[in-house]
Every structure is written in structure tokens, then in C-alpha cells.
Amino acid sequence: MEHATDDLTAVAAEAVKASGEYLREAFRNGSVDGEFSSIDVKAAADRESEQRIQAVIDDHYPDHAFHGEESGRSGESDYRWIVDPLDGTNNFASGYPKFATAVAVLHKETPVATAIYEPLTEDLYLAERDGEATLNGESLSATSSLPLDHGTVALVVGLSVATDPDGLTQVRQLESALRGRCKRVVTTWAPCIDWGLLARGLIEGLVCLQPEIYEQHAGSLLAAESGIVADDTVAEDGRYVGSPDRSTTTTLRSIVDNAATGEPADQNT
């Protein structure tokens, strides 16, 4: 049985808001219970948030498959819900007010609906495949008048890269190359925040290296439906580049590819 995309989007929105209300209160309470390591944080808030999201989904679609960052994958269905219950756990645990919660719905492995919610600002991003992207009910159209050398680019690095010595070397090379071509490179460690800025045209580009699927599905659909021009080869080589225009995307992709080989980027691209 196929479901109307707007129904899926409405449930995704309900789920992330249920999670976000809990996360907002937990953050303001200032107490973080969890497991801290040298590379990551697993907070109790992640698990509680995911349970609240799953409860909403199960209430509407009990026969759908579920894939949460905390609990893993369960169920078999043409529909699969990919969930990041707390994007930016380290930020949350540190008292840094930059985090979000995200849900993407896949139909036969293709993302068809997404919801991203920033609890502290109460910003709700929604997107439907071949539909539109919205922020708090208003249509999004990603445009930027700034050239790349005056602009800001967000860099998203997956945990597998950040914890690998060779990967870290590649990240440093890439970040240095990007800094040579734009005004600022930001790493928020909350990719969904970056995806929202990109979809609104508030940053001039976004580059991902081996991103986590829990944010990537949600963010890339939001970007696509807001008009972002993407070079998405995550499935092949773990890279995503997106910007509001083809020329900037091509330039950023060249920078990424050259940084991977240790070659200087072509200043004319």
C-alpha cells in the first residue's frame, strides 16, 4: 500500500516536534546523563528522543520499517523511517545551543519526505520529493548573491573519517583548501543545522565527507527541494557538494577532489 506523501510529511513533523519538545526541556534543565568517550557522546537524551519519535511513527504506521541511530534497524517494509533523534549530541552535552532532530521517510530506498526540527528556535523544515521545501510553513528557495570568495561553506565530516588518522589528514587538507577559496569554513558538528542554513541560502555551500545516513537523507532532500544544485556521490565515494548555483558546486567539487589527491585546486574553476 502506498501512502500520500503529504501524510508521511505530517507524521514526520509530528514525530520531530514530539522529540524536540523533550530535548528543549532536557537542555534547559542542564543535566546530561550519558556515556562520554574521547571521540563521542552517547546521551540518555538520544535514546529517550528516539523512543518518542518511534512512538509517533508506530501510532500511524505500525507496519513500516524503522532505522534509528540508537536502536538500529527493525522491520521489513517498502517504507523505512531513518531517524537522527539528536543531531549534535556533543553540542547538547556541552551546553552549546546548536542541535536538531531529523526524520526521513524512504520508499523503496528513495527519500520521499523529511522533517528537521531545531527545538530551541522552534524552526521546522519540511520537504517532499518533487514537491517543495518549507520553513515554518513558508516556501524555501535557496539563493545567494555572494560569490564564493566572499561566502561561507559548511564542512560535514562523518565519524568514520574523524576517527581515522588518514581521514583526519584529508579533512585538514580539504579545510585548508576551502579556506583558500572562501571567506569562512564552519563546522557546527550538527549537520542538520548546516542543511537548514543551506536551504535558506544563508551559506554559500556545503561539503560532506562520509556523512552519516541519519542526517544525510533528511538534509539532501531538503536541499534538493529548496533548489540546491548538488553533486552527490555519497554512494560511490562518500562525498556530497551542494550550493545554490552550478558554477559554485563545480568549483567546490574540484576543491574536494584535488584535496583528496593532495593537488592544489584550479584557481580558475
Coordinates of C-alpha atoms in Angstrom, one line a residue:
M1 CA 0.0 0.0 0.0
E2 CA 1.4 3.4 -1.0
H3 CA 0.8 6.4 1.2
A4 CA 0.2 10.1 0.2
T5 CA 3.5 12.0 0.6
D6 CA 1.8 14.8 2.5
D7 CA 0.5 12.3 5.1
L8 CA 4.1 11.0 5.6
T9 CA 5.4 14.5 5.9
A10 CA 2.7 15.4 8.5
V11 CA 3.7 12.4 10.6
A12 CA 7.4 13.2 10.3
A13 CA 6.6 16.7 11.5
E14 CA 4.7 15.4 14.5
A15 CA 7.5 13.0 15.3
V16 CA 10.3 15.6 15.3
K17 CA 8.2 18.0 17.3
A18 CA 7.5 15.4 19.9
S19 CA 11.2 14.7 20.2
G20 CA 12.1 18.4 20.1
E21 CA 9.8 19.4 23.0
Y22 CA 11.5 16.8 25.2
L23 CA 15.0 17.9 24.0
R24 CA 14.3 21.6 24.6
E25 CA 13.2 20.9 28.2
A26 CA 16.1 18.5 28.9
F27 CA 18.6 21.0 27.5
R28 CA 17.3 23.8 29.7
N29 CA 17.5 21.6 32.7
G30 CA 21.2 21.5 32.1
S31 CA 21.8 17.9 33.2
V32 CA 23.3 15.3 30.7
D33 CA 23.3 11.7 31.6
G34 CA 25.3 9.5 29.2
E35 CA 28.5 7.8 28.2
F36 CA 31.4 10.1 27.3
S37 CA 34.4 8.9 25.3
S38 CA 37.4 10.7 23.7
I39 CA 35.5 10.7 20.3
D40 CA 31.8 10.8 21.0
V41 CA 28.9 11.2 23.5
K42 CA 26.0 8.8 23.8
A43 CA 23.5 10.7 25.9
A44 CA 20.4 9.3 27.5
A45 CA 18.6 12.1 25.7
D46 CA 19.3 10.4 22.4
R47 CA 17.6 7.2 23.5
E48 CA 14.6 9.0 25.0
S49 CA 14.2 11.2 21.9
E50 CA 14.3 8.2 19.6
Q51 CA 11.7 6.4 21.6
R52 CA 9.3 9.4 21.4
I53 CA 9.8 9.6 17.6
Q54 CA 9.2 5.8 17.2
A55 CA 6.1 6.0 19.3
V56 CA 4.6 8.6 16.9
I57 CA 5.5 6.6 13.8
D58 CA 4.2 3.3 15.2
D59 CA 1.0 5.0 16.1
H60 CA 0.4 6.0 12.5
Y61 CA 2.3 3.3 10.5
P62 CA 2.9 0.3 12.7
D63 CA 3.9 -1.9 9.7
H64 CA 6.7 0.4 8.5
A65 CA 10.4 -0.3 9.0
F66 CA 12.3 1.8 11.4
H67 CA 16.0 2.7 11.4
G68 CA 17.2 4.8 14.3
E69 CA 20.7 5.9 15.1
E70 CA 20.4 4.5 18.6
S71 CA 18.4 1.3 18.2
G72 CA 19.4 0.2 14.7
R73 CA 17.2 -1.2 12.0
S74 CA 14.0 -3.2 12.5
G75 CA 11.0 -4.3 10.5
E76 CA 10.6 -5.0 6.8
S77 CA 8.6 -2.7 4.5
D78 CA 8.8 -0.7 1.3
Y79 CA 8.7 2.3 3.7
R80 CA 11.6 2.9 6.1
W81 CA 12.0 5.7 8.6
I82 CA 15.5 7.0 9.1
V83 CA 15.9 8.8 12.4
D84 CA 18.5 11.0 14.0
P85 CA 17.0 11.7 17.4
L86 CA 19.6 14.2 18.5
D87 CA 21.9 15.7 15.8
G88 CA 24.6 17.5 17.7
T89 CA 24.8 15.4 20.8
N90 CA 28.3 16.8 21.7
N91 CA 26.9 20.3 21.4
F92 CA 23.8 19.3 23.5
A93 CA 26.1 17.8 26.2
S94 CA 28.4 20.9 26.2
G95 CA 25.6 23.3 26.6
Y96 CA 26.1 24.7 23.1
P97 CA 22.7 25.6 21.7
K98 CA 23.1 24.1 18.3
F99 CA 21.3 20.8 17.8
A100 CA 18.3 19.3 15.9
T101 CA 16.2 16.2 15.4
A102 CA 15.6 14.7 12.0
V103 CA 13.4 12.1 10.2
A104 CA 13.5 11.0 6.6
V105 CA 11.0 8.6 5.0
L106 CA 12.3 6.3 2.3
H107 CA 10.0 4.5 -0.1
K108 CA 11.8 1.6 -1.9
E109 CA 15.1 3.2 -0.7
T110 CA 14.3 6.7 -2.2
P111 CA 13.8 9.6 0.2
V112 CA 10.3 11.0 -0.3
A113 CA 9.6 13.1 2.8
T114 CA 11.6 14.7 5.5
A115 CA 11.3 16.8 8.7
I116 CA 14.1 18.6 10.6
Y117 CA 13.3 20.5 13.8
E118 CA 15.5 22.9 15.8
P119 CA 13.9 22.8 19.3
L120 CA 15.5 26.0 20.7
T121 CA 14.4 28.2 17.8
E122 CA 11.3 26.1 17.0
D123 CA 12.2 26.1 13.3
L124 CA 10.6 23.3 11.4
Y125 CA 11.9 22.3 8.0
L126 CA 9.8 20.1 5.8
A127 CA 10.4 18.7 2.3
E128 CA 8.6 16.4 -0.1
R129 CA 10.2 14.8 -3.2
D130 CA 9.0 16.6 -6.3
G131 CA 7.1 19.0 -4.1
E132 CA 8.6 21.8 -2.1
A133 CA 10.7 22.7 0.9
T134 CA 9.3 24.9 3.7
L135 CA 10.4 26.6 6.8
N136 CA 7.6 27.1 9.4
G137 CA 5.1 26.8 6.5
E138 CA 6.8 29.3 4.2
S139 CA 8.3 28.1 0.9
L140 CA 12.1 27.9 0.7
S141 CA 14.1 28.9 -2.3
A142 CA 17.9 28.7 -1.8
T143 CA 19.6 31.7 -3.4
S144 CA 22.7 33.6 -2.6
S145 CA 24.1 36.8 -4.2
L146 CA 27.6 36.3 -2.6
P147 CA 30.5 35.0 -4.7
L148 CA 32.3 32.0 -3.2
D149 CA 35.3 34.1 -2.2
H150 CA 33.0 36.2 0.0
G151 CA 30.9 33.3 1.2
T152 CA 30.7 30.7 3.9
V153 CA 30.9 26.9 3.4
A154 CA 29.9 24.3 5.9
L155 CA 32.0 21.2 6.3
V156 CA 30.4 18.0 7.5
V157 CA 32.6 15.1 8.4
G158 CA 31.3 11.6 9.3
L159 CA 32.6 9.8 12.4
S160 CA 34.4 7.2 10.4
V161 CA 36.6 9.9 8.9
A162 CA 37.0 11.9 12.1
T163 CA 38.3 8.9 13.9
D164 CA 40.8 7.7 11.2
P165 CA 44.3 9.3 11.1
D166 CA 44.4 9.2 7.3
G167 CA 40.9 10.6 7.2
L168 CA 41.8 13.5 9.5
T169 CA 44.8 14.3 7.3
Q170 CA 42.4 14.5 4.3
V171 CA 40.0 16.7 6.3
R172 CA 42.8 19.1 7.2
Q173 CA 43.9 19.3 3.6
L174 CA 40.3 19.9 2.5
E175 CA 39.6 22.6 5.1
S176 CA 42.8 24.4 4.2
A177 CA 41.9 24.3 0.5
L178 CA 38.3 25.6 1.2
R179 CA 39.7 28.4 3.4
G180 CA 41.8 29.5 0.5
R181 CA 38.7 29.9 -1.7
C182 CA 36.0 31.3 0.6
K183 CA 35.7 33.7 3.5
R184 CA 34.8 31.2 6.2
V185 CA 34.5 27.4 6.7
V186 CA 32.2 26.4 9.5
T187 CA 32.0 23.0 11.3
T188 CA 29.0 23.1 13.6
W189 CA 29.0 19.3 14.4
A190 CA 25.3 19.4 13.9
P191 CA 24.8 18.7 10.1
C192 CA 21.0 19.4 10.1
I193 CA 21.7 22.9 11.3
D194 CA 24.0 23.3 8.2
W195 CA 21.4 21.8 5.9
G196 CA 18.9 24.3 7.1
L197 CA 21.2 27.2 6.5
L198 CA 22.0 25.9 3.0
A199 CA 18.3 25.5 2.1
R200 CA 17.7 29.1 3.2
G201 CA 20.6 30.5 1.2
L202 CA 22.3 31.7 4.3
I203 CA 25.5 29.9 3.4
E204 CA 27.1 29.5 0.0
G205 CA 27.9 25.8 0.1
L206 CA 28.0 22.6 2.0
V207 CA 30.6 19.8 1.6
C208 CA 30.2 16.4 3.2
L209 CA 32.8 13.6 3.6
Q210 CA 31.4 10.2 4.5
P211 CA 28.3 11.7 6.2
E212 CA 26.1 9.7 8.5
I213 CA 22.9 8.5 6.7
Y214 CA 20.8 9.6 9.7
E215 CA 21.2 13.3 8.7
Q216 CA 22.2 12.9 5.0
H217 CA 18.8 11.5 3.8
A218 CA 16.9 14.3 5.5
G219 CA 19.3 17.1 4.6
S220 CA 19.9 16.2 1.0
L221 CA 16.1 16.0 0.2
L222 CA 15.6 19.4 2.0
A223 CA 18.4 20.9 -0.1
A224 CA 17.1 19.4 -3.4
E225 CA 13.6 20.7 -2.9
S226 CA 14.8 24.2 -2.0
G227 CA 16.7 24.4 -5.3
I228 CA 20.2 23.5 -4.3
V229 CA 22.4 22.2 -7.1
A230 CA 24.1 19.1 -5.8
D231 CA 27.0 16.9 -6.8
D232 CA 26.0 13.9 -4.8
T233 CA 28.3 10.8 -5.0
V234 CA 27.9 9.6 -1.4
A235 CA 27.0 6.1 -2.6
E236 CA 30.2 5.9 -4.7
D237 CA 32.9 7.8 -2.9
G238 CA 31.3 9.3 0.2
R239 CA 31.2 12.9 -1.0
Y240 CA 28.4 15.5 -1.3
V241 CA 28.8 19.0 -2.5
G242 CA 25.9 21.5 -2.8
S243 CA 25.4 25.2 -3.4
P244 CA 22.7 27.5 -4.9
D245 CA 24.3 27.5 -8.3
R246 CA 26.0 25.1 -10.7
S247 CA 29.2 27.1 -11.0
T248 CA 29.9 27.2 -7.3
T249 CA 29.0 23.5 -7.0
T250 CA 31.5 22.7 -9.7
T251 CA 34.2 24.8 -8.1
L252 CA 33.6 23.2 -4.7
R253 CA 33.7 19.7 -6.2
S254 CA 37.0 20.5 -7.8
I255 CA 38.4 21.6 -4.5
V256 CA 37.2 18.4 -2.8
D257 CA 38.7 16.2 -5.5
N258 CA 42.0 17.9 -5.6
A259 CA 42.3 17.9 -1.8
A260 CA 41.8 14.2 -1.8
T261 CA 44.8 13.7 -4.2
G262 CA 46.9 16.4 -2.5
E263 CA 46.9 18.6 -5.6
P264 CA 46.2 22.3 -5.5
A265 CA 42.8 23.4 -6.7
D266 CA 42.5 25.1 -10.0
Q267 CA 42.1 28.8 -9.2
N268 CA 40.2 29.3 -12.5
T269 CA 37.3 26.9 -11.7

